[in-house]
Coordinates of N, CA and C in Angstrom, one line a residue:
M1 N 8.1 3.7 -11.5 CA 6.9 3.3 -10.7 C 7.4 3.3 -9.2
R2 N 6.5 3.8 -8.3 CA 6.8 3.8 -6.9 C 5.6 3.3 -6.1
V3 N 5.8 2.4 -5.2 CA 4.8 1.7 -4.5 C 4.9 1.9 -3.0
L4 N 3.8 2.1 -2.3 CA 3.8 2.2 -0.9 C 3.3 0.9 -0.3
V5 N 4.1 0.2 0.5 CA 3.6 -1.1 1.1 C 3.3 -0.8 2.5
V6 N 2.0 -1.0 2.9 CA 1.6 -0.8 4.3 C 1.3 -2.2 4.9
E7 N 2.2 -2.6 5.8 CA 2.2 -3.9 6.3 C 2.9 -3.9 7.7
D8 N 2.2 -4.4 8.7 CA 2.8 -4.4 10.1 C 3.7 -5.6 10.4
E9 N 3.7 -6.6 9.6 CA 4.6 -7.7 9.8 C 5.8 -7.5 9.0
P10 N 7.0 -7.2 9.6 CA 8.2 -6.8 8.9 C 8.6 -7.9 7.9
Y11 N 8.5 -9.1 8.2 CA 8.9 -10.2 7.3 C 8.1 -10.1 6.0
M12 N 6.8 -9.9 6.1 CA 5.9 -9.8 4.9 C 6.2 -8.6 4.1
A13 N 6.4 -7.4 4.8 CA 6.7 -6.2 4.1 C 8.0 -6.3 3.3
E14 N 9.0 -6.9 3.9 CA 10.3 -7.0 3.2 C 10.2 -8.0 2.0
A15 N 9.4 -9.0 2.2 CA 9.2 -10.0 1.1 C 8.5 -9.3 -0.1
I16 N 7.5 -8.5 0.2 CA 6.8 -7.7 -0.9 C 7.8 -6.8 -1.5
R17 N 8.5 -6.0 -0.7 CA 9.5 -5.1 -1.3 C 10.6 -5.8 -2.1
D18 N 11.1 -6.9 -1.6 CA 12.1 -7.7 -2.4 C 11.5 -8.2 -3.7
G19 N 10.3 -8.6 -3.8 CA 9.6 -9.0 -5.0 C 9.5 -7.8 -6.0
L20 N 9.1 -6.7 -5.5 CA 9.0 -5.5 -6.3 C 10.4 -5.1 -6.8
R21 N 11.4 -5.2 -6.0 CA 12.8 -4.8 -6.3 C 13.3 -5.7 -7.5
L22 N 12.9 -6.9 -7.5 CA 13.3 -7.8 -8.6 C 12.7 -7.3 -9.9
E23 N 11.6 -6.6 -9.9 CA 11.0 -6.0 -11.1 C 11.4 -4.6 -11.3
A24 N 12.4 -4.1 -10.6 CA 12.9 -2.8 -10.7 C 11.9 -1.7 -10.3
I25 N 11.1 -2.1 -9.3 CA 10.0 -1.1 -8.8 C 10.4 -0.7 -7.4
A26 N 10.5 0.6 -7.2 CA 10.8 1.2 -5.9 C 9.7 1.1 -5.0
A27 N 9.9 0.8 -3.7 CA 8.9 0.7 -2.7 C 9.3 1.2 -1.4
D28 N 8.4 1.9 -0.7 CA 8.6 2.4 0.6 C 7.7 1.5 1.5
I29 N 8.1 1.3 2.8 CA 7.3 0.5 3.7 C 6.8 1.4 4.9
A30 N 5.5 1.2 5.2 CA 5.0 1.8 6.4 C 4.4 0.7 7.3
G31 N 4.8 0.7 8.5 CA 4.4 -0.4 9.4 C 3.1 -0.2 10.2
D32 N 2.5 1.0 10.0 CA 1.2 1.3 10.6 C 0.5 2.4 9.8
G33 N -0.8 2.6 10.1 CA -1.6 3.5 9.3 C -1.1 5.0 9.4
G34 N -0.7 5.4 10.6 CA -0.2 6.8 10.8 C 1.0 7.1 9.9
T35 N 2.0 6.2 9.9 CA 3.1 6.4 9.0 C 2.7 6.4 7.6
A36 N 1.8 5.5 7.2 CA 1.3 5.4 5.8 C 0.8 6.8 5.4
L37 N -0.1 7.4 6.2 CA -0.7 8.7 5.9 C 0.4 9.8 5.8
E38 N 1.4 9.7 6.6 CA 2.5 10.7 6.6 C 3.2 10.5 5.2
L39 N 3.6 9.3 4.8 CA 4.3 9.1 3.6 C 3.4 9.5 2.4
L40 N 2.1 9.2 2.4 CA 1.2 9.6 1.3 C 1.2 11.1 1.2
G41 N 1.4 11.8 2.3 CA 1.3 13.3 2.3 C 2.6 13.9 1.7
I42 N 3.7 13.2 1.7 CA 4.9 13.8 1.2 C 5.5 13.2 -0.1
N43 N 5.0 12.0 -0.5 CA 5.5 11.3 -1.7 C 4.3 11.0 -2.6
A44 N 4.6 10.9 -3.9 CA 3.6 10.5 -4.9 C 3.8 9.0 -5.1
Y45 N 2.8 8.2 -5.0 CA 2.9 6.8 -5.3 C 1.9 6.4 -6.4
D46 N 2.4 5.4 -7.2 CA 1.5 4.9 -8.2 C 0.6 3.9 -7.7
I47 N 1.0 3.1 -6.7 CA 0.2 2.1 -6.1 C 0.4 2.0 -4.6
A48 N -0.6 1.7 -3.9 CA -0.5 1.4 -2.4 C -1.0 0.0 -2.2
V49 N -0.1 -0.8 -1.6 CA -0.5 -2.2 -1.2 C -0.8 -2.1 0.3
L50 N -2.1 -2.4 0.6 CA -2.5 -2.1 2.0 C -3.0 -3.4 2.7
D51 N -2.4 -3.6 3.9 CA -2.9 -4.6 4.8 C -4.1 -4.0 5.5
R52 N -5.2 -4.7 5.6 CA -6.4 -4.2 6.1 C -6.3 -4.1 7.7
D53 N -5.6 -5.0 8.3 CA -5.6 -5.0 9.8 C -4.2 -4.6 10.3
I54 N -4.1 -3.3 10.5 CA -2.8 -2.7 10.9 C -3.1 -1.7 12.0
P55 N -2.1 -1.4 12.9 CA -2.2 -0.4 13.9 C -2.5 1.0 13.3
G56 N -3.3 1.8 14.0 CA -3.7 3.1 13.6 C -4.8 3.0 12.5
P57 N -4.9 4.0 11.7 CA -6.0 3.8 10.7 C -5.8 2.5 9.9
S58 N -6.9 1.8 9.6 CA -6.8 0.6 8.9 C -6.5 0.8 7.4
G59 N -6.2 -0.3 6.8 CA -6.0 -0.2 5.3 C -7.2 0.3 4.6
D60 N -8.4 -0.1 5.1 CA -9.6 0.4 4.4 C -9.7 1.9 4.6
Q61 N -9.4 2.4 5.8 CA -9.5 3.8 6.1 C -8.5 4.6 5.2
I62 N -7.3 4.0 5.1 CA -6.3 4.7 4.2 C -6.8 4.7 2.8
A63 N -7.3 3.6 2.3 CA -7.8 3.6 0.9 C -8.9 4.7 0.7
M64 N -9.8 4.8 1.7 CA -10.9 5.8 1.6 C -10.3 7.2 1.6
S65 N -9.2 7.4 2.4 CA -8.6 8.7 2.5 C -7.9 9.0 1.1
I66 N -7.3 8.1 0.5 CA -6.7 8.3 -0.8 C -7.8 8.7 -1.8
V67 N -8.9 8.0 -1.9 CA -9.9 8.3 -2.8 C -10.5 9.6 -2.5
A68 N -10.8 9.9 -1.2 CA -11.4 11.2 -0.9 C -10.5 12.4 -1.2
S69 N -9.2 12.2 -1.1 CA -8.3 13.3 -1.4 C -8.2 13.6 -2.9
G70 N -8.7 12.7 -3.7 CA -8.7 13.0 -5.2 C -7.3 12.7 -5.8
T71 N -6.4 12.1 -5.0 CA -5.1 11.9 -5.5 C -4.9 10.5 -6.1
G72 N -5.9 9.7 -6.0 CA -5.8 8.3 -6.5 C -7.1 7.8 -7.2
D73 N -6.9 6.9 -8.1 CA -8.1 6.3 -8.7 C -8.4 5.1 -7.9
H74 N -9.7 4.8 -7.7 CA -10.1 3.6 -6.9 C -10.4 2.5 -7.9
A75 N -9.5 1.6 -7.9 CA -9.7 0.4 -8.8 C -10.6 -0.6 -8.1
G76 N -10.5 -0.7 -6.7 CA -11.3 -1.6 -6.0 C -10.7 -3.0 -6.1
P77 N -11.4 -4.0 -5.5 CA -11.0 -5.4 -5.6 C -11.3 -5.9 -7.0
P78 N -10.5 -6.9 -7.4 CA -10.8 -7.5 -8.7 C -12.2 -7.9 -8.9
R79 N -12.8 -7.7 -10.0 CA -14.2 -8.1 -10.3 C -14.2 -9.4 -11.0
R80 N -15.1 -10.2 -10.7 CA -15.3 -11.5 -11.4 C -16.0 -11.2 -12.7
R81 N -15.6 -11.9 -13.7 CA -16.3 -11.8 -15.0 C -17.4 -12.7 -15.1
P82 N -18.5 -12.3 -15.6 CA -19.7 -13.2 -15.7 C -19.5 -14.4 -16.6

């Protein structure tokens, strides 16, 4: 499994990657929306963890780009069970 972590706070990005590493999950970090889109264009990811408020395209815009490209399934936010 490979994860893209998009987070502009270095400490938070490293904490997420460290947690994933403990589970033997590879992760790349992008500190802004532009870098995230570049990485998405050259690598295949199973999951993208997106900060919504980042420089460049926002996390929401990146998510919409992934869905529009047809390269990802849109799970969306967790849904509450009735």
